[in-house]
JSON list of C-alpha atoms in Angstrom, two decimals:
[
{"chain": "K", "resi": 1060, "resn": "GLY", "atom": "CA", "xyz": [1.61, -15.40, 9.50]},
{"chain": "K", "resi": 1061, "resn": "ALA", "atom": "CA", "xyz": [3.37, -12.48, 7.79]},
{"chain": "K", "resi": 1062, "resn": "VAL", "atom": "CA", "xyz": [2.52, -9.84, 10.36]},
{"chain": "K", "resi": 1063, "resn": "VAL", "atom": "CA", "xyz": [4.04, -6.37, 10.30]},
{"chain": "K", "resi": 1064, "resn": "SER", "atom": "CA", "xyz": [3.74, -3.99, 13.21]},
{"chain": "K", "resi": 1065, "resn": "GLN", "atom": "CA", "xyz": [4.37, -0.27, 13.52]},
{"chain": "K", "resi": 1066, "resn": "HIS", "atom": "CA", "xyz": [5.07, 1.77, 16.60]},
{"chain": "K", "resi": 1067, "resn": "PRO", "atom": "CA", "xyz": [3.71, 4.15, 17.58]},
{"chain": "K", "resi": 1068, "resn": "SER", "atom": "CA", "xyz": [0.28, 3.99, 15.99]},
{"chain": "K", "resi": 1069, "resn": "TRP", "atom": "CA", "xyz": [-0.09, 7.72, 16.41]},
{"chain": "K", "resi": 1070, "resn": "VAL", "atom": "CA", "xyz": [2.17, 10.49, 17.61]},
{"chain": "K", "resi": 1071, "resn": "ILE", "atom": "CA", "xyz": [1.90, 14.21, 18.16]},
{"chain": "K", "resi": 1072, "resn": "CYS", "atom": "CA", "xyz": [5.07, 16.26, 18.22]},
{"chain": "K", "resi": 1073, "resn": "LYS", "atom": "CA", "xyz": [6.01, 19.89, 18.23]},
{"chain": "K", "resi": 1074, "resn": "SER", "atom": "CA", "xyz": [7.44, 21.66, 15.23]},
{"chain": "K", "resi": 1075, "resn": "GLY", "atom": "CA", "xyz": [11.22, 21.39, 15.13]},
{"chain": "K", "resi": 1076, "resn": "THR", "atom": "CA", "xyz": [11.48, 18.12, 17.00]},
{"chain": "K", "resi": 1077, "resn": "SER", "atom": "CA", "xyz": [12.28, 14.69, 15.59]},
{"chain": "K", "resi": 1078, "resn": "VAL", "atom": "CA", "xyz": [10.16, 11.58, 15.77]},
{"chain": "K", "resi": 1079, "resn": "LYS", "atom": "CA", "xyz": [11.06, 7.96, 15.11]},
{"chain": "K", "resi": 1080, "resn": "ILE", "atom": "CA", "xyz": [8.67, 5.37, 13.71]},
{"chain": "K", "resi": 1081, "resn": "GLU", "atom": "CA", "xyz": [9.46, 1.67, 13.94]},
{"chain": "K", "resi": 1082, "resn": "CYS", "atom": "CA", "xyz": [8.43, -1.03, 11.50]},
{"chain": "K", "resi": 1083, "resn": "ARG", "atom": "CA", "xyz": [8.86, -4.65, 12.55]},
{"chain": "K", "resi": 1084, "resn": "SER", "atom": "CA", "xyz": [8.24, -7.93, 10.77]},
{"chain": "K", "resi": 1085, "resn": "LEU", "atom": "CA", "xyz": [7.05, -10.16, 13.60]},
{"chain": "K", "resi": 1086, "resn": "ASP", "atom": "CA", "xyz": [7.21, -13.65, 12.14]},
{"chain": "K", "resi": 1087, "resn": "PHE", "atom": "CA", "xyz": [9.49, -13.44, 9.14]},
{"chain": "K", "resi": 1088, "resn": "GLN", "atom": "CA", "xyz": [12.75, -11.90, 8.05]},
{"chain": "K", "resi": 1089, "resn": "ALA", "atom": "CA", "xyz": [12.57, -8.99, 5.67]},
{"chain": "K", "resi": 1090, "resn": "THR", "atom": "CA", "xyz": [15.56, -8.04, 3.60]},
{"chain": "K", "resi": 1091, "resn": "THR", "atom": "CA", "xyz": [13.53, -5.26, 2.06]},
{"chain": "K", "resi": 1092, "resn": "MET", "atom": "CA", "xyz": [11.04, -2.90, 3.62]},
{"chain": "K", "resi": 1093, "resn": "PHE", "atom": "CA", "xyz": [9.24, 0.02, 2.05]},
{"chain": "K", "resi": 1094, "resn": "TRP", "atom": "CA", "xyz": [8.05, 3.31, 3.53]},
{"chain": "K", "resi": 1095, "resn": "TYR", "atom": "CA", "xyz": [4.97, 5.05, 2.19]},
{"chain": "K", "resi": 1096, "resn": "ARG", "atom": "CA", "xyz": [3.26, 8.30, 2.94]},
{"chain": "K", "resi": 1097, "resn": "GLN", "atom": "CA", "xyz": [-0.47, 8.78, 2.59]},
{"chain": "K", "resi": 1098, "resn": "PHE", "atom": "CA", "xyz": [-2.30, 12.09, 2.71]},
{"chain": "K", "resi": 1099, "resn": "PRO", "atom": "CA", "xyz": [-6.01, 12.14, 3.65]},
{"chain": "K", "resi": 1100, "resn": "LYS", "atom": "CA", "xyz": [-8.18, 10.54, 1.00]},
{"chain": "K", "resi": 1101, "resn": "GLN", "atom": "CA", "xyz": [-5.23, 9.99, -1.29]},
{"chain": "K", "resi": 1102, "resn": "SER", "atom": "CA", "xyz": [-3.17, 7.08, -2.47]},
{"chain": "K", "resi": 1103, "resn": "LEU", "atom": "CA", "xyz": [0.08, 5.76, -1.07]},
{"chain": "K", "resi": 1104, "resn": "MET", "atom": "CA", "xyz": [3.24, 7.47, -2.20]},
{"chain": "K", "resi": 1105, "resn": "LEU", "atom": "CA", "xyz": [6.43, 5.45, -2.00]},
{"chain": "K", "resi": 1106, "resn": "MET", "atom": "CA", "xyz": [9.06, 7.37, -0.08]},
{"chain": "K", "resi": 1107, "resn": "ALA", "atom": "CA", "xyz": [11.96, 4.94, 0.03]},
{"chain": "K", "resi": 1108, "resn": "THR", "atom": "CA", "xyz": [13.12, 1.37, -0.18]},
{"chain": "K", "resi": 1109, "resn": "SER", "atom": "CA", "xyz": [14.94, 0.13, 2.88]},
{"chain": "K", "resi": 1110, "resn": "ASN", "atom": "CA", "xyz": [17.44, -2.71, 2.50]},
{"chain": "K", "resi": 1111, "resn": "GLU", "atom": "CA", "xyz": [18.98, -4.44, 5.49]},
{"chain": "K", "resi": 1112, "resn": "GLY", "atom": "CA", "xyz": [22.59, -3.50, 5.96]},
{"chain": "K", "resi": 1113, "resn": "SER", "atom": "CA", "xyz": [22.71, -0.86, 3.26]},
{"chain": "K", "resi": 1114, "resn": "LYS", "atom": "CA", "xyz": [21.60, 2.67, 2.59]},
{"chain": "K", "resi": 1115, "resn": "ALA", "atom": "CA", "xyz": [17.99, 3.31, 1.74]},
{"chain": "K", "resi": 1116, "resn": "THR", "atom": "CA", "xyz": [16.98, 4.22, -1.79]},
{"chain": "K", "resi": 1117, "resn": "TYR", "atom": "CA", "xyz": [14.83, 7.33, -1.85]},
{"chain": "K", "resi": 1118, "resn": "GLU", "atom": "CA", "xyz": [12.24, 8.22, -4.45]},
{"chain": "K", "resi": 1119, "resn": "GLN", "atom": "CA", "xyz": [12.62, 11.40, -6.43]},
{"chain": "K", "resi": 1120, "resn": "GLY", "atom": "CA", "xyz": [11.56, 14.43, -4.44]},
{"chain": "K", "resi": 1121, "resn": "VAL", "atom": "CA", "xyz": [11.93, 12.83, -1.01]},
{"chain": "K", "resi": 1122, "resn": "GLU", "atom": "CA", "xyz": [14.47, 14.57, 1.20]},
{"chain": "K", "resi": 1123, "resn": "LYS", "atom": "CA", "xyz": [16.86, 11.93, 2.52]},
{"chain": "K", "resi": 1124, "resn": "ASP", "atom": "CA", "xyz": [18.22, 14.25, 5.19]},
{"chain": "K", "resi": 1125, "resn": "LYS", "atom": "CA", "xyz": [14.75, 14.87, 6.51]},
{"chain": "K", "resi": 1126, "resn": "PHE", "atom": "CA", "xyz": [13.44, 11.33, 6.40]},
{"chain": "K", "resi": 1127, "resn": "LEU", "atom": "CA", "xyz": [16.19, 9.15, 7.82]},
{"chain": "K", "resi": 1128, "resn": "ILE", "atom": "CA", "xyz": [15.76, 5.44, 7.29]},
{"chain": "K", "resi": 1129, "resn": "ASN", "atom": "CA", "xyz": [17.75, 2.76, 9.10]},
{"chain": "K", "resi": 1130, "resn": "HIS", "atom": "CA", "xyz": [17.30, -0.96, 8.43]},
{"chain": "K", "resi": 1131, "resn": "ALA", "atom": "CA", "xyz": [19.54, -2.34, 11.14]},
{"chain": "K", "resi": 1132, "resn": "SER", "atom": "CA", "xyz": [18.25, -5.89, 11.24]},
{"chain": "K", "resi": 1133, "resn": "LEU", "atom": "CA", "xyz": [16.17, -8.32, 9.20]},
{"chain": "K", "resi": 1134, "resn": "THR", "atom": "CA", "xyz": [13.11, -7.54, 11.29]},
{"chain": "K", "resi": 1135, "resn": "LEU", "atom": "CA", "xyz": [13.36, -3.83, 11.99]},
{"chain": "K", "resi": 1136, "resn": "SER", "atom": "CA", "xyz": [13.40, -0.65, 9.93]},
{"chain": "K", "resi": 1137, "resn": "THR", "atom": "CA", "xyz": [13.01, 2.82, 11.37]},
{"chain": "K", "resi": 1138, "resn": "LEU", "atom": "CA", "xyz": [11.93, 6.10, 9.83]},
{"chain": "K", "resi": 1139, "resn": "THR", "atom": "CA", "xyz": [12.99, 9.27, 11.62]},
{"chain": "K", "resi": 1140, "resn": "VAL", "atom": "CA", "xyz": [11.34, 12.52, 10.64]},
{"chain": "K", "resi": 1141, "resn": "THR", "atom": "CA", "xyz": [13.87, 15.18, 11.57]},
{"chain": "K", "resi": 1142, "resn": "SER", "atom": "CA", "xyz": [13.02, 18.79, 12.39]},
{"chain": "K", "resi": 1143, "resn": "ALA", "atom": "CA", "xyz": [9.37, 18.08, 11.79]},
{"chain": "K", "resi": 1144, "resn": "HIS", "atom": "CA", "xyz": [7.08, 20.73, 10.33]},
{"chain": "K", "resi": 1145, "resn": "PRO", "atom": "CA", "xyz": [3.28, 20.79, 10.19]},
{"chain": "K", "resi": 1146, "resn": "GLU", "atom": "CA", "xyz": [3.42, 19.84, 6.50]},
{"chain": "K", "resi": 1147, "resn": "ASP", "atom": "CA", "xyz": [5.04, 16.55, 7.55]},
{"chain": "K", "resi": 1148, "resn": "SER", "atom": "CA", "xyz": [1.78, 15.60, 9.24]},
{"chain": "K", "resi": 1149, "resn": "SER", "atom": "CA", "xyz": [0.59, 12.50, 7.46]},
{"chain": "K", "resi": 1150, "resn": "PHE", "atom": "CA", "xyz": [-0.12, 8.78, 7.70]},
{"chain": "K", "resi": 1151, "resn": "TYR", "atom": "CA", "xyz": [3.07, 6.77, 7.33]},
{"chain": "K", "resi": 1152, "resn": "ILE", "atom": "CA", "xyz": [2.82, 3.11, 6.33]},
{"chain": "K", "resi": 1153, "resn": "CYS", "atom": "CA", "xyz": [5.57, 0.55, 6.05]},
{"chain": "K", "resi": 1154, "resn": "SER", "atom": "CA", "xyz": [5.61, -2.79, 4.30]},
{"chain": "K", "resi": 1155, "resn": "ALA", "atom": "CA", "xyz": [7.96, -5.75, 4.38]},
{"chain": "K", "resi": 1156, "resn": "VAL", "atom": "CA", "xyz": [8.88, -8.43, 1.87]},
{"chain": "K", "resi": 1157, "resn": "PRO", "atom": "CA", "xyz": [9.79, -11.92, 3.13]},
{"chain": "K", "resi": 1158, "resn": "GLY", "atom": "CA", "xyz": [13.18, -13.08, 1.89]},
{"chain": "K", "resi": 1159, "resn": "THR", "atom": "CA", "xyz": [14.80, -11.97, -1.33]},
{"chain": "K", "resi": 1160, "resn": "LEU", "atom": "CA", "xyz": [12.78, -13.88, -3.90]},
{"chain": "K", "resi": 1161, "resn": "SER", "atom": "CA", "xyz": [9.30, -12.87, -2.82]},
{"chain": "K", "resi": 1162, "resn": "TYR", "atom": "CA", "xyz": [7.40, -10.05, -4.49]},
{"chain": "K", "resi": 1163, "resn": "GLU", "atom": "CA", "xyz": [4.49, -9.79, -2.07]},
{"chain": "K", "resi": 1164, "resn": "GLN", "atom": "CA", "xyz": [4.47, -6.91, 0.39]},
{"chain": "K", "resi": 1165, "resn": "TYR", "atom": "CA", "xyz": [2.89, -7.16, 3.84]},
{"chain": "K", "resi": 1166, "resn": "PHE", "atom": "CA", "xyz": [1.76, -3.87, 5.26]},
{"chain": "K", "resi": 1167, "resn": "GLY", "atom": "CA", "xyz": [1.89, -2.46, 8.74]},
{"chain": "K", "resi": 1168, "resn": "PRO", "atom": "CA", "xyz": [-1.12, -0.73, 10.31]},
{"chain": "K", "resi": 1169, "resn": "GLY", "atom": "CA", "xyz": [0.32, 2.74, 9.79]},
{"chain": "K", "resi": 1170, "resn": "THR", "atom": "CA", "xyz": [1.42, 5.60, 12.02]},
{"chain": "K", "resi": 1171, "resn": "ARG", "atom": "CA", "xyz": [-0.43, 8.88, 12.11]},
{"chain": "K", "resi": 1172, "resn": "LEU", "atom": "CA", "xyz": [1.93, 11.78, 12.70]},
{"chain": "K", "resi": 1173, "resn": "THR", "atom": "CA", "xyz": [0.61, 15.18, 13.69]},
{"chain": "K", "resi": 1174, "resn": "VAL", "atom": "CA", "xyz": [3.06, 18.07, 13.97]},
{"chain": "K", "resi": 1175, "resn": "THR", "atom": "CA", "xyz": [1.82, 21.09, 15.90]},
{"chain": "P", "resi": 1079, "resn": "ALA", "atom": "CA", "xyz": [7.27, 3.65, -16.44]},
{"chain": "P", "resi": 1080, "resn": "GLN", "atom": "CA", "xyz": [4.38, 1.64, -15.18]},
{"chain": "P", "resi": 1081, "resn": "SER", "atom": "CA", "xyz": [1.21, 3.30, -14.02]},
{"chain": "P", "resi": 1082, "resn": "VAL", "atom": "CA", "xyz": [-2.22, 2.39, -12.76]},
{"chain": "P", "resi": 1083, "resn": "THR", "atom": "CA", "xyz": [-5.51, 4.20, -13.30]},
{"chain": "P", "resi": 1084, "resn": "GLN", "atom": "CA", "xyz": [-8.57, 3.51, -11.22]},
{"chain": "P", "resi": 1085, "resn": "LEU", "atom": "CA", "xyz": [-11.72, 4.82, -12.84]},
{"chain": "P", "resi": 1086, "resn": "GLY", "atom": "CA", "xyz": [-14.00, 6.41, -10.29]},
{"chain": "P", "resi": 1087, "resn": "SER", "atom": "CA", "xyz": [-12.72, 7.77, -7.03]},
{"chain": "P", "resi": 1088, "resn": "HIS", "atom": "CA", "xyz": [-16.02, 6.90, -5.38]},
{"chain": "P", "resi": 1089, "resn": "VAL", "atom": "CA", "xyz": [-18.39, 4.03, -6.10]},
{"chain": "P", "resi": 1090, "resn": "SER", "atom": "CA", "xyz": [-21.67, 3.57, -4.31]},
{"chain": "P", "resi": 1091, "resn": "VAL", "atom": "CA", "xyz": [-23.78, 0.40, -4.53]},
{"chain": "P", "resi": 1092, "resn": "SER", "atom": "CA", "xyz": [-26.71, -1.05, -2.65]},
{"chain": "P", "resi": 1093, "resn": "GLU", "atom": "CA", "xyz": [-26.28, -3.95, -0.29]},
{"chain": "P", "resi": 1094, "resn": "GLY", "atom": "CA", "xyz": [-26.61, -7.16, -2.27]},
{"chain": "P", "resi": 1095, "resn": "ALA", "atom": "CA", "xyz": [-25.75, -5.51, -5.59]},
{"chain": "P", "resi": 1096, "resn": "LEU", "atom": "CA", "xyz": [-22.79, -6.22, -7.83]},
{"chain": "P", "resi": 1097, "resn": "VAL", "atom": "CA", "xyz": [-19.55, -4.47, -7.00]},
{"chain": "P", "resi": 1098, "resn": "LEU", "atom": "CA", "xyz": [-17.32, -3.46, -9.92]},
{"chain": "P", "resi": 1099, "resn": "LEU", "atom": "CA", "xyz": [-14.15, -1.45, -9.33]},
{"chain": "P", "resi": 1100, "resn": "ARG", "atom": "CA", "xyz": [-12.14, -0.62, -12.42]},
{"chain": "P", "resi": 1101, "resn": "CYS", "atom": "CA", "xyz": [-8.38, -0.71, -12.84]},
{"chain": "P", "resi": 1102, "resn": "ASN", "atom": "CA", "xyz": [-6.31, -0.22, -15.97]},
{"chain": "P", "resi": 1103, "resn": "TYR", "atom": "CA", "xyz": [-2.56, -0.46, -16.12]},
{"chain": "P", "resi": 1104, "resn": "SER", "atom": "CA", "xyz": [0.11, 0.81, -18.40]},
{"chain": "P", "resi": 1105, "resn": "SER", "atom": "CA", "xyz": [3.05, -1.49, -19.00]},
{"chain": "P", "resi": 1106, "resn": "SER", "atom": "CA", "xyz": [5.08, -2.74, -21.93]},
{"chain": "P", "resi": 1107, "resn": "VAL", "atom": "CA", "xyz": [4.94, -6.29, -20.59]},
{"chain": "P", "resi": 1108, "resn": "PRO", "atom": "CA", "xyz": [2.27, -7.94, -18.44]},
{"chain": "P", "resi": 1109, "resn": "PRO", "atom": "CA", "xyz": [3.11, -7.01, -14.88]},
{"chain": "P", "resi": 1110, "resn": "TYR", "atom": "CA", "xyz": [2.07, -8.45, -11.57]},
{"chain": "P", "resi": 1111, "resn": "LEU", "atom": "CA", "xyz": [-1.20, -6.89, -10.41]},
{"chain": "P", "resi": 1112, "resn": "PHE", "atom": "CA", "xyz": [-2.69, -6.54, -6.95]},
{"chain": "P", "resi": 1113, "resn": "TRP", "atom": "CA", "xyz": [-5.84, -5.34, -5.26]},
{"chain": "P", "resi": 1114, "resn": "TYR", "atom": "CA", "xyz": [-5.63, -4.10, -1.67]},
{"chain": "P", "resi": 1115, "resn": "VAL", "atom": "CA", "xyz": [-8.32, -2.95, 0.75]},
{"chain": "P", "resi": 1116, "resn": "GLN", "atom": "CA", "xyz": [-7.83, -0.31, 3.40]},
{"chain": "P", "resi": 1117, "resn": "TYR", "atom": "CA", "xyz": [-10.20, 0.33, 6.28]},
{"chain": "P", "resi": 1118, "resn": "PRO", "atom": "CA", "xyz": [-10.09, 3.72, 8.03]},
{"chain": "P", "resi": 1119, "resn": "ASN", "atom": "CA", "xyz": [-6.85, 4.42, 9.88]},
{"chain": "P", "resi": 1120, "resn": "GLN", "atom": "CA", "xyz": [-5.45, 1.00, 9.04]},
{"chain": "P", "resi": 1121, "resn": "GLY", "atom": "CA", "xyz": [-2.81, -0.45, 6.78]},
{"chain": "P", "resi": 1122, "resn": "LEU", "atom": "CA", "xyz": [-3.47, -2.36, 3.58]},
{"chain": "P", "resi": 1123, "resn": "GLN", "atom": "CA", "xyz": [-4.73, -5.90, 3.29]},
{"chain": "P", "resi": 1124, "resn": "LEU", "atom": "CA", "xyz": [-4.14, -7.96, 0.17]},
{"chain": "P", "resi": 1125, "resn": "LEU", "atom": "CA", "xyz": [-7.39, -9.04, -1.51]},
{"chain": "P", "resi": 1126, "resn": "LEU", "atom": "CA", "xyz": [-5.88, -10.88, -4.46]},
{"chain": "P", "resi": 1127, "resn": "LYS", "atom": "CA", "xyz": [-3.01, -10.91, -6.91]},
{"chain": "P", "resi": 1128, "resn": "TYR", "atom": "CA", "xyz": [-2.26, -11.82, -10.52]},
{"chain": "P", "resi": 1129, "resn": "THR", "atom": "CA", "xyz": [1.17, -13.25, -11.23]},
{"chain": "P", "resi": 1130, "resn": "SER", "atom": "CA", "xyz": [0.86, -14.54, -14.82]},
{"chain": "P", "resi": 1131, "resn": "ALA", "atom": "CA", "xyz": [-0.94, -17.76, -13.98]},
{"chain": "P", "resi": 1132, "resn": "ALA", "atom": "CA", "xyz": [-4.73, -18.02, -14.26]},
{"chain": "P", "resi": 1133, "resn": "THR", "atom": "CA", "xyz": [-6.32, -14.86, -15.64]},
{"chain": "P", "resi": 1134, "resn": "LEU", "atom": "CA", "xyz": [-9.33, -15.13, -13.32]},
{"chain": "P", "resi": 1135, "resn": "VAL", "atom": "CA", "xyz": [-8.11, -14.67, -9.79]},
{"chain": "P", "resi": 1136, "resn": "LYS", "atom": "CA", "xyz": [-10.17, -15.35, -6.71]},
{"chain": "P", "resi": 1137, "resn": "GLY", "atom": "CA", "xyz": [-9.40, -13.56, -3.50]},
{"chain": "P", "resi": 1138, "resn": "ILE", "atom": "CA", "xyz": [-10.66, -13.18, 0.01]},
{"chain": "P", "resi": 1139, "resn": "ASN", "atom": "CA", "xyz": [-14.12, -12.01, 1.09]},
{"chain": "P", "resi": 1140, "resn": "GLY", "atom": "CA", "xyz": [-15.74, -13.17, -2.14]},
{"chain": "P", "resi": 1141, "resn": "PHE", "atom": "CA", "xyz": [-13.81, -10.81, -4.43]},
{"chain": "P", "resi": 1142, "resn": "GLU", "atom": "CA", "xyz": [-12.34, -11.80, -7.76]},
{"chain": "P", "resi": 1143, "resn": "ALA", "atom": "CA", "xyz": [-10.58, -10.05, -10.62]},
{"chain": "P", "resi": 1144, "resn": "GLU", "atom": "CA", "xyz": [-9.91, -10.89, -14.23]},
{"chain": "P", "resi": 1145, "resn": "PHE", "atom": "CA", "xyz": [-6.71, -10.00, -16.03]},
{"chain": "P", "resi": 1146, "resn": "LYS", "atom": "CA", "xyz": [-7.42, -8.92, -19.62]},
{"chain": "P", "resi": 1147, "resn": "LYS", "atom": "CA", "xyz": [-4.25, -8.27, -21.54]},
{"chain": "P", "resi": 1148, "resn": "SER", "atom": "CA", "xyz": [-6.04, -6.93, -24.62]},
{"chain": "P", "resi": 1149, "resn": "GLU", "atom": "CA", "xyz": [-7.76, -4.30, -22.48]},
{"chain": "P", "resi": 1150, "resn": "THR", "atom": "CA", "xyz": [-4.85, -3.80, -20.05]},
{"chain": "P", "resi": 1151, "resn": "SER", "atom": "CA", "xyz": [-7.41, -4.14, -17.29]},
{"chain": "P", "resi": 1152, "resn": "PHE", "atom": "CA", "xyz": [-7.70, -5.88, -13.94]},
{"chain": "P", "resi": 1153, "resn": "HIS", "atom": "CA", "xyz": [-11.18, -5.01, -12.68]},
{"chain": "P", "resi": 1154, "resn": "LEU", "atom": "CA", "xyz": [-12.32, -6.15, -9.23]},
{"chain": "P", "resi": 1155, "resn": "THR", "atom": "CA", "xyz": [-15.78, -7.64, -8.78]},
{"chain": "P", "resi": 1156, "resn": "LYS", "atom": "CA", "xyz": [-17.97, -9.13, -6.10]},
{"chain": "P", "resi": 1157, "resn": "PRO", "atom": "CA", "xyz": [-21.43, -10.56, -6.90]},
{"chain": "P", "resi": 1158, "resn": "SER", "atom": "CA", "xyz": [-23.19, -9.31, -3.79]},
{"chain": "P", "resi": 1159, "resn": "ALA", "atom": "CA", "xyz": [-22.04, -6.39, -1.68]},
{"chain": "P", "resi": 1160, "resn": "HIS", "atom": "CA", "xyz": [-22.03, -6.50, 2.11]},
{"chain": "P", "resi": 1161, "resn": "MET", "atom": "CA", "xyz": [-22.03, -3.52, 4.42]},
{"chain": "P", "resi": 1162, "resn": "SER", "atom": "CA", "xyz": [-18.62, -4.67, 5.67]},
{"chain": "P", "resi": 1163, "resn": "ASP", "atom": "CA", "xyz": [-17.17, -4.14, 2.19]},
{"chain": "P", "resi": 1164, "resn": "ALA", "atom": "CA", "xyz": [-17.26, -0.36, 2.65]},
{"chain": "P", "resi": 1165, "resn": "ALA", "atom": "CA", "xyz": [-13.62, 0.71, 2.48]},
{"chain": "P", "resi": 1166, "resn": "GLU", "atom": "CA", "xyz": [-10.95, 2.17, 0.22]},
{"chain": "P", "resi": 1167, "resn": "TYR", "atom": "CA", "xyz": [-9.66, -0.12, -2.53]},
{"chain": "P", "resi": 1168, "resn": "PHE", "atom": "CA", "xyz": [-6.31, 0.23, -4.24]},
{"chain": "P", "resi": 1169, "resn": "CYS", "atom": "CA", "xyz": [-5.08, -1.40, -7.41]},
{"chain": "P", "resi": 1170, "resn": "ALA", "atom": "CA", "xyz": [-1.29, -1.76, -7.67]},
{"chain": "P", "resi": 1171, "resn": "VAL", "atom": "CA", "xyz": [1.20, -2.92, -10.26]},
{"chain": "P", "resi": 1172, "resn": "SER", "atom": "CA", "xyz": [4.77, -4.14, -10.18]},
{"chain": "P", "resi": 1173, "resn": "PRO", "atom": "CA", "xyz": [7.09, -5.39, -12.92]},
{"chain": "P", "resi": 1174, "resn": "GLN", "atom": "CA", "xyz": [7.32, -9.16, -12.97]},
{"chain": "P", "resi": 1175, "resn": "GLY", "atom": "CA", "xyz": [9.76, -10.30, -10.34]},
{"chain": "P", "resi": 1176, "resn": "ALA", "atom": "CA", "xyz": [10.24, -6.83, -8.90]},
{"chain": "P", "resi": 1177, "resn": "GLN", "atom": "CA", "xyz": [9.21, -5.84, -5.42]},
{"chain": "P", "resi": 1178, "resn": "LYS", "atom": "CA", "xyz": [8.32, -2.19, -5.92]},
{"chain": "P", "resi": 1179, "resn": "LEU", "atom": "CA", "xyz": [4.62, -1.31, -6.15]},
{"chain": "P", "resi": 1180, "resn": "VAL", "atom": "CA", "xyz": [2.91, 1.55, -7.93]},
{"chain": "P", "resi": 1181, "resn": "PHE", "atom": "CA", "xyz": [-0.55, 2.31, -6.60]},
{"chain": "P", "resi": 1182, "resn": "GLY", "atom": "CA", "xyz": [-3.61, 3.70, -8.27]},
{"chain": "P", "resi": 1183, "resn": "GLN", "atom": "CA", "xyz": [-5.45, 6.64, -6.82]},
{"chain": "P", "resi": 1184, "resn": "GLY", "atom": "CA", "xyz": [-7.87, 4.49, -4.88]},
{"chain": "P", "resi": 1185, "resn": "THR", "atom": "CA", "xyz": [-11.64, 3.99, -5.03]},
{"chain": "P", "resi": 1186, "resn": "ARG", "atom": "CA", "xyz": [-13.82, 4.55, -2.03]},
{"chain": "P", "resi": 1187, "resn": "LEU", "atom": "CA", "xyz": [-16.63, 2.00, -1.95]},
{"chain": "P", "resi": 1188, "resn": "THR", "atom": "CA", "xyz": [-19.82, 2.94, -0.13]},
{"chain": "P", "resi": 1189, "resn": "ILE", "atom": "CA", "xyz": [-22.57, 0.40, 0.53]},
{"chain": "P", "resi": 1190, "resn": "ASN", "atom": "CA", "xyz": [-26.12, 1.67, 0.86]},
{"chain": "P", "resi": 1191, "resn": "PRO", "atom": "CA", "xyz": [-28.53, -0.32, 3.05]}
]
């Protein structure tokens, strides 16, 4: 149980275009999902907290207009990288928390974004 | 603010040897603590967690960790390393009852045959 999927697993896009990444909790409902960014050989950096039915909470230094997060249902959150630049190339990982009382995060397999 | 420090960005041990990955946290109150493993190009898998119950926590794949409040540490150990243990390991902390995680820098574990 507690499986989180991400789609796509990897994507290549051209500079200036937008790309959407989906995060789904497959067998549980997730009121809260998190989006992380990971550079090669580095740790995970929390980008934002996504709450179903409300606006995402972004960490300091993360551009909310560039990284659009939508948590439209209890099983789906999306991250859209708008007007992508090569420096946005990274590994993006989401996680989901079952219910509202749980503290344990279940992680997706990640999406590798390459902007050319 | 809470923080996590993992001592040693790279640890190398021989197959069959003891694995010790160090993690120290900074928090005014004992937090929840986690160890995750990440294989190349994959997400994170939970190895074990401390949530203010038993201080010695056993996890999957033969790993365990001991919470030591006096040392603000939560080191990860495994008695005998396997080749399949080669991966990146992350220690993470969250305030009790909170959902947000703060990750350490990670430790890459290499197993020598």
